[in-house]
Amino acid sequence: GQSLEQPSEVTAVEGAIVQINCTYQTSGFYGLSWYQQHDGGAPTFLSYNALDGLEETGRFSSFLSRSDSYGYLLLQELQMKDSASYFCAVKSTFGDGTTLTVKP
Amino acid sequence: EAGVAQSPRYKIIEKRQSVAFWCNPISGHATLYWYQQILGQGPKLLIQFQNNGVVDDSQLPKDRFSAERLKGVDSTLKIQPAKLEDSAVYLCATSLGMGGAGYYEQYFGPGTRLTVT
């Protein structure tokens, strides 16, 4: 089986940097994905890491350490529109999400 | 390109009634997933299709849930009979179905919000 753990809530201010961690236990590893979901909306794909290291896509970066079964999503220059839930996933198993609140 | 289409968007039924959801994937996407998302939780996989074959239905409550994917394109998910605990958002997602990032990048439809009273 597979399980993913992530913090339930994170709060930060506009312009700041926030890191959302994810640890996983899997019977087989296929890479770590991240999704964003706004209230009432559908999850949207943000990033995928198959190999160790940092992947950067604009203001968002994602990191993976396979030896530590750990990854994180880094959001820089936070904007109010970044307030949403963020999910890490291994294949089709999702964590329960981290609710990010960005304050002015 | 057009996104994943789902209908209906909202449905209210009484317990013990039946309900069906429909999903039309992005053209060319071979892999289709149905998820159940309860408020405050992450999506939980119900069933995964590769073309019109079932890849994973280990978490599908088969005594009441059924799903099919006709001709490897559209898919329907049915609940019969519904229980109160089935109240959730039912999400359909699709992916290219190839190896690498294309397999793991899932595109989600808007979902169907089901309320069972």
Short mmCIF file of C-alpha atoms in Angstrom, two decimals:
data_model
loop_
_atom_site.label_atom_id
_atom_site.label_comp_id
_atom_site.label_asym_id
_atom_site.label_seq_id
_atom_site.Cartn_x
_atom_site.Cartn_y
_atom_site.Cartn_z
CA GLY A 1 0.00 0.00 0.00
CA GLN A 2 0.89 3.63 -0.18
CA SER A 3 0.47 6.55 2.21
CA LEU A 4 1.50 10.17 2.07
CA GLU A 5 1.79 12.59 4.95
CA GLN A 6 1.66 16.35 4.66
CA PRO A 7 0.80 19.17 7.09
CA SER A 8 -2.86 20.05 7.19
CA GLU A 9 -2.45 23.83 7.20
CA VAL A 10 0.14 26.47 6.43
CA THR A 11 -0.22 30.24 6.66
CA ALA A 12 2.06 32.84 5.11
CA VAL A 13 1.99 36.47 4.02
CA GLU A 14 1.99 37.89 0.54
CA GLY A 15 5.44 38.04 -0.99
CA ALA A 16 6.86 35.41 1.33
CA ILE A 17 8.20 31.93 0.59
CA VAL A 18 6.50 28.80 1.89
CA GLN A 19 7.50 25.15 1.81
CA ILE A 20 4.99 22.31 1.94
CA ASN A 21 6.51 18.97 2.92
CA CYS A 22 5.43 15.50 1.97
CA THR A 23 6.70 12.16 3.20
CA TYR A 24 5.59 8.94 1.62
CA GLN A 25 5.58 5.21 2.17
CA THR A 26 5.04 3.21 -0.96
CA SER A 27 5.32 -0.38 -2.10
CA GLY A 28 6.79 0.89 -5.35
CA PHE A 29 7.88 4.39 -6.22
CA TYR A 30 7.03 6.07 -9.50
CA GLY A 31 7.75 9.71 -8.82
CA LEU A 32 6.08 12.42 -6.75
CA SER A 33 3.45 14.74 -8.19
CA TRP A 34 1.95 17.95 -6.83
CA TYR A 35 -1.52 19.34 -7.47
CA GLN A 36 -3.27 22.58 -6.56
CA GLN A 37 -6.96 22.76 -5.79
CA HIS A 38 -8.91 25.94 -5.16
CA ASP A 39 -12.13 25.80 -3.16
CA GLY A 40 -14.87 24.31 -5.30
CA GLY A 41 -12.45 23.61 -8.14
CA ALA A 42 -10.74 20.60 -9.61
CA PRO A 43 -7.13 19.64 -8.86
CA THR A 44 -4.66 20.99 -11.37
CA PHE A 45 -1.24 19.50 -12.00
CA LEU A 46 1.75 21.53 -10.83
CA SER A 47 4.83 19.34 -11.06
CA TYR A 48 6.31 15.86 -11.19
CA ASN A 49 9.67 14.64 -9.85
CA ALA A 50 10.98 11.25 -10.89
CA LEU A 51 14.58 11.87 -9.90
CA ASP A 52 16.25 13.44 -6.87
CA GLY A 53 16.71 17.16 -6.93
CA LEU A 54 14.91 20.40 -7.52
CA GLU A 55 12.59 21.15 -10.44
CA GLU A 56 11.71 24.79 -10.99
CA THR A 57 8.66 26.10 -12.81
CA GLY A 58 8.25 29.82 -12.41
CA ARG A 59 7.39 30.71 -8.83
CA PHE A 60 6.89 27.05 -7.92
CA SER A 61 9.65 24.52 -7.32
CA SER A 62 9.45 20.90 -6.27
CA PHE A 63 12.12 18.81 -4.61
CA LEU A 64 12.52 15.07 -4.20
CA SER A 65 14.82 12.89 -2.11
CA ARG A 66 14.09 9.24 -2.86
CA SER A 67 16.50 8.00 -0.19
CA ASP A 68 14.51 9.94 2.44
CA SER A 69 11.07 9.25 0.89
CA TYR A 70 10.54 12.97 1.12
CA GLY A 71 9.64 15.84 -1.11
CA TYR A 72 8.48 19.40 -0.86
CA LEU A 73 6.76 22.08 -2.87
CA LEU A 74 8.27 25.55 -2.62
CA LEU A 75 6.16 28.56 -3.46
CA GLN A 76 7.93 31.89 -3.84
CA GLU A 77 6.65 35.45 -4.05
CA LEU A 78 3.34 34.33 -2.63
CA GLN A 79 0.21 35.92 -4.04
CA MET A 80 -3.31 35.92 -2.65
CA LYS A 81 -4.39 33.65 -5.51
CA ASP A 82 -2.03 30.96 -4.20
CA SER A 83 -4.46 30.36 -1.32
CA ALA A 84 -5.59 26.82 -2.06
CA SER A 85 -5.07 23.21 -1.07
CA TYR A 86 -1.94 21.46 -2.26
CA PHE A 87 -1.72 17.70 -2.63
CA CYS A 88 1.26 15.46 -3.10
CA ALA A 89 0.63 12.19 -4.93
CA VAL A 90 2.37 9.00 -5.90
CA LYS A 91 0.68 7.68 -9.02
CA SER A 92 -3.01 7.72 -8.09
CA THR A 93 -2.59 7.88 -4.29
CA PHE A 94 -3.00 11.37 -2.88
CA GLY A 95 -2.18 12.87 0.48
CA ASP A 96 -4.95 14.64 2.37
CA GLY A 97 -3.68 18.01 1.30
CA THR A 98 -2.22 21.13 2.86
CA THR A 99 -4.42 24.19 3.02
CA LEU A 100 -2.35 27.27 2.31
CA THR A 101 -3.70 30.61 3.44
CA VAL A 102 -1.94 33.69 2.13
CA LYS A 103 -2.56 36.83 4.15
CA PRO A 104 -2.04 40.40 2.99
CA GLU B 1 -7.64 21.43 -26.35
CA ALA B 2 -10.93 20.72 -24.63
CA GLY B 3 -10.69 19.55 -21.05
CA VAL B 4 -12.26 16.62 -19.26
CA ALA B 5 -16.03 16.91 -19.29
CA GLN B 6 -18.26 15.58 -16.54
CA SER B 7 -21.99 15.58 -15.95
CA PRO B 8 -24.03 16.25 -14.02
CA ARG B 9 -22.28 18.89 -11.93
CA TYR B 10 -24.59 18.44 -8.97
CA LYS B 11 -26.91 15.67 -7.88
CA ILE B 12 -29.12 15.22 -4.83
CA ILE B 13 -30.66 11.82 -4.21
CA GLU B 14 -32.17 9.91 -1.32
CA LYS B 15 -30.42 6.95 0.21
CA ARG B 16 -31.07 3.65 -1.54
CA GLN B 17 -31.61 5.43 -4.86
CA SER B 18 -29.25 4.98 -7.79
CA VAL B 19 -27.15 7.56 -9.61
CA ALA B 20 -24.83 7.64 -12.60
CA PHE B 21 -22.02 9.98 -13.54
CA TRP B 22 -20.56 10.50 -16.98
CA CYS B 23 -17.05 11.45 -18.06
CA ASN B 24 -15.67 12.38 -21.46
CA PRO B 25 -11.85 12.41 -21.50
CA ILE B 26 -9.40 14.57 -23.36
CA SER B 27 -9.00 13.21 -26.87
CA GLY B 28 -6.16 10.72 -27.06
CA HIS B 29 -5.87 10.14 -23.32
CA ALA B 30 -5.70 6.41 -22.79
CA THR B 31 -5.84 6.35 -19.00
CA LEU B 32 -8.98 7.34 -17.12
CA TYR B 33 -9.49 7.52 -13.36
CA TRP B 34 -12.51 7.93 -11.13
CA TYR B 35 -11.85 9.45 -7.71
CA GLN B 36 -14.02 10.11 -4.70
CA GLN B 37 -13.16 13.23 -2.73
CA ILE B 38 -14.72 13.77 0.65
CA LEU B 39 -14.55 17.28 2.07
CA GLY B 40 -11.20 17.92 3.72
CA GLN B 41 -9.53 14.87 2.20
CA GLY B 42 -7.51 14.09 -0.86
CA PRO B 43 -8.96 12.33 -3.89
CA LYS B 44 -9.30 8.59 -3.33
CA LEU B 45 -8.97 6.34 -6.36
CA LEU B 46 -12.02 4.23 -7.11
CA ILE B 47 -11.06 2.75 -10.46
CA GLN B 48 -8.46 3.20 -13.18
CA PHE B 49 -8.89 2.24 -16.84
CA GLN B 50 -6.24 1.85 -19.49
CA ASN B 51 -8.17 2.20 -22.75
CA ASN B 52 -11.22 0.06 -21.98
CA GLY B 53 -9.51 -2.35 -19.58
CA VAL B 54 -9.51 -2.08 -15.79
CA VAL B 55 -6.05 -1.54 -14.29
CA ASP B 56 -6.99 -1.02 -10.65
CA ASP B 57 -10.36 -1.34 -8.94
CA SER B 58 -9.09 -2.50 -5.57
CA GLN B 59 -10.80 0.36 -3.68
CA LEU B 60 -14.09 0.25 -5.55
CA PRO B 61 -16.97 -0.93 -3.30
CA LYS B 62 -18.14 -3.44 -5.84
CA ASP B 63 -21.33 -4.31 -3.98
CA ARG B 64 -22.72 -0.89 -4.87
CA PHE B 65 -20.35 0.83 -7.31
CA SER B 66 -19.77 -0.09 -10.93
CA ALA B 67 -17.94 1.59 -13.78
CA GLU B 68 -17.37 1.01 -17.43
CA ARG B 69 -15.45 2.64 -20.22
CA LEU B 70 -17.04 2.00 -23.56
CA LYS B 71 -14.75 1.77 -26.59
CA GLY B 72 -11.93 3.22 -24.50
CA VAL B 73 -13.41 6.72 -24.56
CA ASP B 74 -16.37 7.85 -22.40
CA SER B 75 -16.88 6.36 -18.98
CA THR B 76 -19.76 6.05 -16.55
CA LEU B 77 -19.69 5.46 -12.81
CA LYS B 78 -22.81 4.15 -11.11
CA ILE B 79 -23.85 3.85 -7.49
CA GLN B 80 -26.71 1.54 -6.60
CA PRO B 81 -27.98 1.78 -3.91
CA ALA B 82 -26.53 4.98 -2.51
CA LYS B 83 -25.67 5.43 1.15
CA LEU B 84 -25.33 8.60 3.17
CA GLU B 85 -21.55 8.16 3.29
CA ASP B 86 -21.38 8.34 -0.50
CA SER B 87 -21.91 12.10 -0.28
CA ALA B 88 -18.75 13.46 -1.91
CA VAL B 89 -17.36 14.97 -5.07
CA TYR B 90 -16.71 12.42 -7.80
CA LEU B 91 -13.82 13.43 -9.98
CA CYS B 92 -12.86 12.03 -13.34
CA ALA B 93 -9.26 12.45 -14.47
CA THR B 94 -7.34 11.38 -17.54
CA SER B 95 -3.72 11.13 -18.61
CA LEU B 96 -1.86 10.24 -21.76
CA GLY B 97 -1.09 6.78 -20.47
CA MET B 98 2.51 6.66 -21.59
CA GLY B 99 5.53 6.26 -19.34
CA GLY B 100 7.20 9.16 -17.61
CA ALA B 101 5.66 12.50 -16.77
CA GLY B 102 2.94 12.11 -19.37
CA TYR B 103 1.54 9.20 -17.42
CA TYR B 104 1.56 10.98 -14.09
CA GLU B 105 0.21 14.33 -15.22
CA GLN B 106 -3.49 13.94 -14.64
CA TYR B 107 -6.11 16.32 -15.96
CA PHE B 108 -9.21 16.56 -13.82
CA GLY B 109 -12.77 17.32 -14.79
CA PRO B 110 -14.89 19.74 -12.72
CA GLY B 111 -16.42 16.89 -10.71
CA THR B 112 -19.93 15.93 -9.69
CA ARG B 113 -21.00 16.96 -6.21
CA LEU B 114 -23.27 14.23 -4.86
CA THR B 115 -25.46 14.73 -1.83
CA VAL B 116 -27.25 11.70 -0.42
CA THR B 117 -30.08 12.53 2.00
#
